[in-house]
Amino acid sequence: GVEPADSVAAMLPQVVYLTVHTPLTDETRNLIDMPQLEQLKPGVRLINCARGGIYNEAALVAGLKSGKIAGVALDVFTEEPCTDSPLFGMPGVICTPHLGASTEEAQTQVAVEACELLTDFLTTGAIRHAVNMAPLDARQLEAIRNEIGIAYRLGLLMAQWHHGNTKAVHLTYRGEVAEKNTKLISSAFAAGLLENALEEDVNIVNAEVLLRERGIELSEESRSEMGGFRNLISVDLTTDVRNYSAAATVFGQKMLRLVQLDGYRLEGYLDGILLLFSHQDVPGIIGRVGTIFGEHQVNIAQMAVGRSSDTPGSDAVGVLNLDSFPSDEAVAAVAAHPDIKSVDVVQLPPAGEMPPWLA
């Protein structure tokens, strides 16, 4: 039953009650002034609990005296605190101070509620009344815990892997995850992407805002149809150097796995210390990398390789999970191999560890 109006002028002749809830801007200043009195329906009642100056107070007085306006209710004024106004005491007028939440009762309730919100989050993980964040109770949180873990780790991975200045990020949710709270999952990715880049604390509540403040566009899309996995979270990150892409899923109940890197399919563990290297798929590469780390006393816990085709000699990527952080000398020795094009070390949380703001 709602009929939109093309303009304020088109709306005014139909108004019985007019209540405004906007900032005071050049567009809203004197929204109701002397010229608008002629457009209003006789007997109109005007309410302003937004900002003083949206209604011209002199015009309100004139409208009340002429009978065009039947009633006015204000708790905001052009000059505040307002101690004297011709509106005070006029029939059909209610004026109260612009108190906001300044009453004793309101201040007490705000303090109590703030403590309750913190207690809820720290004990159950529930998020209520957060700015720029949908409410989330503990049960909802548990339902997307794995997806939050995947997105957060993908954010950490992309932050340490990419080179150049980040311009835009696009997240794709496919399968069952597309039906879940993807807004929160995207925020978890943003938190991982920014965690080590800023001095201030980053979490799922402020991460997306901080990302956009730095001119990085974050977009997402969801596809309910399944591909090769029941759930898949993919990220495409654009820098001024090149584009980077990765995808991850969960196996079983809580096994987070990296299943795609720059378009190469593989199956890598999404935890601990990772060595990412692109190379030509020729004999001896994996053996030489293993030998180098053996010489530097670095143990390889897991290994995954993905290549662009089934034909040997094509482009390929490798992901090694290491038991300790490799020295600069070990990384340099790997990078010096003529068939290895790039080498990056990425540090992710241990298996099963949740983000610090969700632990």
Coordinates of C-alpha atoms in Angstrom, one line a residue:
G1 CA 0.0 0.0 0.0
V2 CA 3.0 2.3 -0.1
E3 CA 3.0 4.9 -3.0
P4 CA 6.4 6.5 -3.6
A5 CA 6.5 10.2 -4.5
D6 CA 8.8 11.7 -7.1
S7 CA 9.6 14.7 -5.0
V8 CA 8.8 16.3 -1.6
A9 CA 6.6 18.9 -3.4
A10 CA 4.5 16.1 -4.9
M11 CA 4.1 14.5 -1.5
L12 CA 3.2 17.5 0.6
P13 CA -0.5 17.9 -0.6
Q14 CA -1.2 14.3 0.6
V15 CA 0.4 14.5 4.0
V16 CA -1.6 14.2 7.2
Y17 CA 1.4 13.5 9.5
L18 CA 4.9 14.5 8.4
T19 CA 7.9 13.2 10.4
V20 CA 11.5 13.7 9.3
H21 CA 14.5 11.4 10.1
T22 CA 17.4 12.8 8.0
P23 CA 20.6 14.6 8.6
L24 CA 20.6 18.4 8.2
T25 CA 22.0 19.0 4.7
D26 CA 21.6 21.7 2.0
E27 CA 18.8 19.5 0.6
T28 CA 16.9 19.1 3.9
R29 CA 17.4 22.6 5.4
N30 CA 14.1 24.4 5.5
L31 CA 12.3 21.5 4.0
I32 CA 9.2 23.1 5.4
D33 CA 9.3 26.8 4.9
M34 CA 6.8 29.6 4.0
P35 CA 6.3 28.4 0.4
Q36 CA 5.6 24.9 1.5
L37 CA 2.7 26.0 3.8
E38 CA 0.6 26.6 0.7
Q39 CA 1.2 23.0 -0.5
L40 CA 0.3 21.4 2.8
K41 CA -3.2 19.9 3.5
P42 CA -5.1 21.9 6.2
G43 CA -4.8 20.3 9.6
V44 CA -1.4 18.7 9.0
R45 CA 0.7 17.7 11.9
L46 CA 4.5 18.0 11.8
I47 CA 7.1 16.1 13.8
N48 CA 10.9 16.7 13.9
C49 CA 13.1 14.4 16.0
A50 CA 16.0 14.6 13.6
R51 CA 17.9 17.9 13.4
G52 CA 16.9 21.5 14.1
G53 CA 16.6 23.6 10.9
I54 CA 14.9 21.0 8.8
Y55 CA 11.6 22.8 9.6
N56 CA 11.8 26.6 9.6
E57 CA 10.5 27.5 13.0
A58 CA 9.1 30.9 11.9
A59 CA 7.1 29.0 9.2
L60 CA 5.7 26.6 11.9
V61 CA 4.5 29.6 14.0
A62 CA 2.8 31.1 10.9
G63 CA 1.2 27.9 10.0
L64 CA -0.1 27.3 13.5
K65 CA -1.5 30.8 13.7
S66 CA -3.3 30.5 10.4
G67 CA -4.7 27.1 11.2
K68 CA -3.0 25.4 8.3
I69 CA -0.9 23.4 10.8
A70 CA -2.9 21.6 13.5
G71 CA 0.0 20.4 15.6
V72 CA 3.8 20.5 15.9
A73 CA 6.1 18.2 18.0
L74 CA 9.8 19.0 18.3
D75 CA 12.8 17.9 20.3
V76 CA 15.4 19.6 18.1
F77 CA 15.8 23.3 17.4
T78 CA 17.9 25.6 15.2
E79 CA 19.7 26.9 18.3
E80 CA 20.4 24.4 21.1
P81 CA 19.9 24.4 23.9
C82 CA 16.8 26.3 23.1
T83 CA 15.6 28.4 26.1
D84 CA 13.1 30.7 24.4
S85 CA 11.0 30.2 21.3
P86 CA 7.6 31.6 20.1
L87 CA 6.5 28.0 19.7
F88 CA 6.7 27.4 23.5
G89 CA 3.2 27.5 25.0
M90 CA 1.3 27.6 21.7
P91 CA -1.8 25.4 21.4
G92 CA -1.1 22.1 19.7
V93 CA 2.7 22.2 20.3
I94 CA 4.9 19.8 22.2
C95 CA 8.5 20.8 22.7
T96 CA 11.1 18.8 24.7
P97 CA 14.8 19.3 25.0
H98 CA 17.1 17.5 22.6
L99 CA 18.1 14.9 25.3
G100 CA 18.9 11.9 23.1
A101 CA 20.1 9.3 25.6
S102 CA 21.0 11.8 28.3
T103 CA 18.4 11.0 30.9
E104 CA 19.6 9.2 34.0
E105 CA 17.5 6.2 33.2
A106 CA 18.8 6.0 29.7
Q107 CA 22.4 6.2 30.8
T108 CA 21.9 3.4 33.3
Q109 CA 20.3 1.2 30.7
V110 CA 23.0 1.9 28.1
A111 CA 25.7 0.8 30.6
V112 CA 23.8 -2.3 31.5
E113 CA 23.2 -3.2 27.9
A114 CA 26.8 -2.6 26.9
C115 CA 27.9 -5.1 29.6
E116 CA 25.3 -7.6 28.4
L117 CA 26.5 -7.4 24.8
L118 CA 30.1 -7.9 25.8
T119 CA 29.2 -10.8 28.1
D120 CA 27.2 -12.5 25.3
F121 CA 30.0 -12.2 22.8
L122 CA 32.7 -13.4 25.2
T123 CA 30.7 -16.3 26.5
T124 CA 28.7 -17.5 23.5
G125 CA 30.1 -15.6 20.5
A126 CA 26.8 -13.9 19.9
I127 CA 27.0 -10.5 18.0
R128 CA 24.1 -8.1 18.6
H129 CA 23.7 -4.4 17.7
A130 CA 27.1 -4.1 16.0
V131 CA 27.5 -1.3 13.5
N132 CA 27.7 -2.6 9.9
M133 CA 27.2 -6.2 11.0
A134 CA 24.1 -8.4 11.0
P135 CA 23.1 -9.8 14.4
L136 CA 24.5 -13.3 15.0
D137 CA 23.8 -15.7 17.8
A138 CA 25.9 -18.5 19.0
R139 CA 23.9 -21.2 17.1
Q140 CA 24.3 -19.3 13.8
L141 CA 27.9 -18.8 14.5
E142 CA 28.5 -22.5 15.0
A143 CA 26.7 -23.2 11.7
I144 CA 29.3 -21.2 9.7
R145 CA 32.4 -21.7 11.9
N146 CA 34.2 -23.8 9.2
E147 CA 33.3 -21.2 6.5
I148 CA 34.6 -18.4 8.7
G149 CA 37.8 -20.3 9.3
I150 CA 38.3 -20.9 5.5
A151 CA 37.6 -17.3 4.6
Y152 CA 39.9 -15.9 7.3
R153 CA 42.7 -18.2 6.2
L154 CA 42.2 -17.3 2.6
G155 CA 42.5 -13.7 3.6
L156 CA 45.8 -14.3 5.4
L157 CA 47.1 -16.4 2.5
M158 CA 46.2 -13.7 -0.1
A159 CA 47.8 -11.0 2.0
Q160 CA 51.1 -12.8 2.2
W161 CA 51.1 -14.2 -1.4
H162 CA 50.1 -11.3 -3.6
H163 CA 52.5 -8.6 -4.8
G164 CA 51.6 -5.0 -5.6
N165 CA 48.8 -2.8 -4.4
T166 CA 45.4 -4.4 -3.9
K167 CA 42.7 -2.8 -6.0
A168 CA 39.7 -5.2 -5.7
V169 CA 38.6 -8.5 -4.2
H170 CA 35.8 -10.7 -5.4
L171 CA 34.5 -13.6 -3.4
T172 CA 32.4 -16.4 -4.9
Y173 CA 30.3 -18.8 -2.7
R174 CA 29.2 -22.0 -4.4
G175 CA 27.1 -24.9 -3.1
E176 CA 25.6 -25.1 0.4
V177 CA 27.6 -22.1 1.7
A178 CA 25.7 -19.9 -0.7
E179 CA 22.6 -20.3 1.5
K180 CA 24.5 -19.2 4.7
N181 CA 25.4 -15.8 6.1
T182 CA 27.9 -14.9 3.4
K183 CA 28.1 -11.3 4.6
L184 CA 29.8 -12.4 7.8
I185 CA 32.0 -14.8 5.9
S186 CA 33.2 -12.0 3.6
S187 CA 34.0 -9.9 6.7
A188 CA 36.1 -12.8 8.0
F189 CA 38.1 -12.8 4.7
A190 CA 38.6 -9.0 5.0
A191 CA 39.8 -9.5 8.6
G192 CA 42.4 -12.0 7.4
L193 CA 43.5 -9.8 4.5
L194 CA 44.1 -6.8 6.8
E195 CA 45.2 -8.4 10.0
N196 CA 48.9 -7.9 9.6
A197 CA 48.7 -4.7 7.5
L198 CA 47.3 -2.3 10.1
E199 CA 48.3 -1.3 13.6
E200 CA 44.7 -1.2 14.8
D201 CA 42.8 -4.3 15.8
V202 CA 40.9 -5.9 12.9
N203 CA 37.9 -8.1 13.3
I204 CA 34.7 -9.2 11.5
V205 CA 32.9 -6.1 12.7
N206 CA 35.2 -3.4 11.3
A207 CA 37.2 -5.3 8.6
E208 CA 35.0 -4.6 5.6
V209 CA 34.7 -0.9 6.5
L210 CA 38.5 -0.6 6.9
L211 CA 39.0 -2.3 3.6
R212 CA 36.7 0.1 1.7
E213 CA 38.3 3.1 3.5
R214 CA 41.5 2.1 1.8
G215 CA 39.9 2.1 -1.6
I216 CA 39.7 -1.6 -2.0
E217 CA 36.4 -2.8 -3.6
L218 CA 35.0 -5.9 -2.0
S219 CA 32.2 -7.8 -3.9
E220 CA 30.6 -11.2 -3.7
E221 CA 28.4 -13.5 -5.5
S222 CA 26.6 -16.8 -4.5
R223 CA 25.7 -19.8 -6.6
S224 CA 23.6 -22.5 -5.0
E225 CA 24.4 -25.2 -7.6
M226 CA 27.3 -27.5 -6.6
G227 CA 30.4 -28.0 -8.6
G228 CA 33.0 -30.5 -7.6
F229 CA 32.5 -29.8 -3.9
R230 CA 29.5 -29.4 -1.6
N231 CA 30.9 -26.1 -0.5
L232 CA 33.5 -23.9 -2.2
I233 CA 34.8 -20.4 -1.3
S234 CA 36.8 -18.8 -4.1
V235 CA 38.6 -15.5 -4.1
D236 CA 39.9 -13.4 -7.0
L237 CA 42.2 -10.6 -5.9
T238 CA 43.3 -7.8 -8.3
T239 CA 46.5 -5.8 -7.8
D240 CA 48.4 -3.4 -10.0
V241 CA 50.8 -6.2 -10.8
R242 CA 48.4 -9.1 -11.7
N243 CA 45.4 -11.1 -10.6
Y244 CA 45.6 -13.8 -8.0
S245 CA 43.0 -16.5 -7.3
A246 CA 42.5 -19.3 -4.7
A247 CA 39.7 -21.6 -3.6
A248 CA 39.1 -23.7 -0.5
T249 CA 36.6 -26.1 1.0
V250 CA 36.0 -28.3 4.0
F251 CA 36.4 -32.1 4.0
G252 CA 34.4 -34.0 6.6
Q253 CA 33.6 -32.0 9.7
K254 CA 36.5 -29.6 10.0
M255 CA 39.3 -30.4 7.6
L256 CA 40.0 -27.1 5.8
R257 CA 41.7 -27.7 2.4
L258 CA 43.1 -25.4 -0.3
V259 CA 41.8 -26.9 -3.6
Q260 CA 42.8 -24.3 -6.2
L261 CA 45.7 -21.8 -6.6
D262 CA 45.8 -19.5 -9.6
G263 CA 43.5 -21.9 -11.5
Y264 CA 45.6 -25.0 -10.7
R265 CA 43.7 -27.8 -9.0
L266 CA 45.4 -29.4 -6.0
E267 CA 44.7 -30.5 -2.4
G268 CA 46.7 -28.7 0.2
Y269 CA 46.4 -28.3 3.9
L270 CA 45.3 -24.8 4.8
D271 CA 47.2 -24.4 8.0
G272 CA 50.7 -23.9 9.4
I273 CA 53.7 -22.7 7.3
L274 CA 53.2 -23.0 3.6
L275 CA 55.7 -22.7 0.7
L276 CA 54.0 -21.7 -2.5
F277 CA 56.1 -22.0 -5.7
S278 CA 55.3 -21.9 -9.4
H279 CA 57.5 -24.0 -11.7
Q280 CA 57.8 -26.0 -14.9
D281 CA 56.6 -29.6 -14.4
V282 CA 59.9 -31.3 -15.3
P283 CA 61.6 -34.2 -13.6
G284 CA 63.7 -33.4 -10.4
I285 CA 61.9 -30.3 -9.2
I286 CA 60.2 -31.8 -6.2
G287 CA 63.3 -33.8 -5.3
R288 CA 65.6 -30.8 -5.5
V289 CA 63.2 -28.7 -3.3
G290 CA 63.2 -31.6 -0.8
T291 CA 67.0 -31.8 -0.8
I292 CA 67.4 -28.0 -0.2
F293 CA 65.1 -28.1 2.8
G294 CA 66.8 -31.2 4.1
E295 CA 70.2 -29.4 3.9
H296 CA 68.7 -26.6 5.9
Q297 CA 67.0 -28.8 8.5
V298 CA 63.5 -28.0 7.5
N299 CA 61.0 -30.9 7.5
I300 CA 58.3 -31.2 4.9
A301 CA 55.0 -32.3 6.5
Q302 CA 52.7 -32.3 3.4
M303 CA 53.0 -31.7 -0.3
A304 CA 50.5 -30.9 -3.0
V305 CA 51.2 -30.2 -6.7
G306 CA 48.8 -28.9 -9.4
R307 CA 49.5 -28.5 -13.1
S308 CA 47.7 -26.9 -16.0
S309 CA 47.4 -30.1 -18.0
D310 CA 48.1 -33.8 -18.0
T311 CA 51.1 -33.2 -20.3
P312 CA 54.5 -33.2 -18.5
G313 CA 56.5 -30.0 -18.9
S314 CA 53.6 -27.6 -18.5
D315 CA 53.2 -24.9 -15.9
A316 CA 52.6 -26.1 -12.4
V317 CA 52.3 -24.9 -8.8
G318 CA 53.5 -26.6 -5.6
V319 CA 52.3 -26.2 -2.0
L320 CA 54.5 -27.5 0.8
N321 CA 53.5 -27.6 4.5
L322 CA 56.6 -27.1 6.5
D323 CA 57.2 -28.0 10.2
S324 CA 59.4 -24.9 10.7
F325 CA 59.8 -21.5 9.1
P326 CA 62.5 -21.7 6.4
S327 CA 65.5 -19.4 6.5
D328 CA 66.1 -16.8 3.9
E329 CA 69.0 -18.8 2.5
A330 CA 66.7 -21.9 2.1
V331 CA 64.1 -19.9 0.2
A332 CA 66.7 -18.2 -1.9
A333 CA 68.2 -21.6 -2.8
V334 CA 64.7 -22.9 -3.9
A335 CA 64.1 -19.7 -5.9
A336 CA 67.5 -20.1 -7.7
H337 CA 66.4 -23.3 -9.4
P338 CA 66.1 -22.5 -13.2
D339 CA 62.7 -24.1 -13.5
I340 CA 61.2 -22.4 -10.5
K341 CA 59.5 -19.1 -11.4
S342 CA 58.3 -17.7 -8.0
V343 CA 58.5 -18.6 -4.3
D344 CA 56.4 -17.3 -1.4
V345 CA 56.2 -18.3 2.2
V346 CA 52.8 -18.0 4.0
Q347 CA 52.2 -18.5 7.7
L348 CA 48.7 -19.6 8.7
P349 CA 47.3 -20.6 12.1
P350 CA 47.8 -24.2 13.2
A351 CA 45.1 -26.7 12.3
G352 CA 41.9 -26.2 14.4
E353 CA 42.8 -22.7 15.6
M354 CA 40.1 -20.1 15.1
P355 CA 40.7 -16.3 14.5
P356 CA 41.6 -14.4 17.7
W357 CA 38.3 -12.5 17.7
L358 CA 36.4 -15.8 17.5
A359 CA 38.5 -18.1 19.6

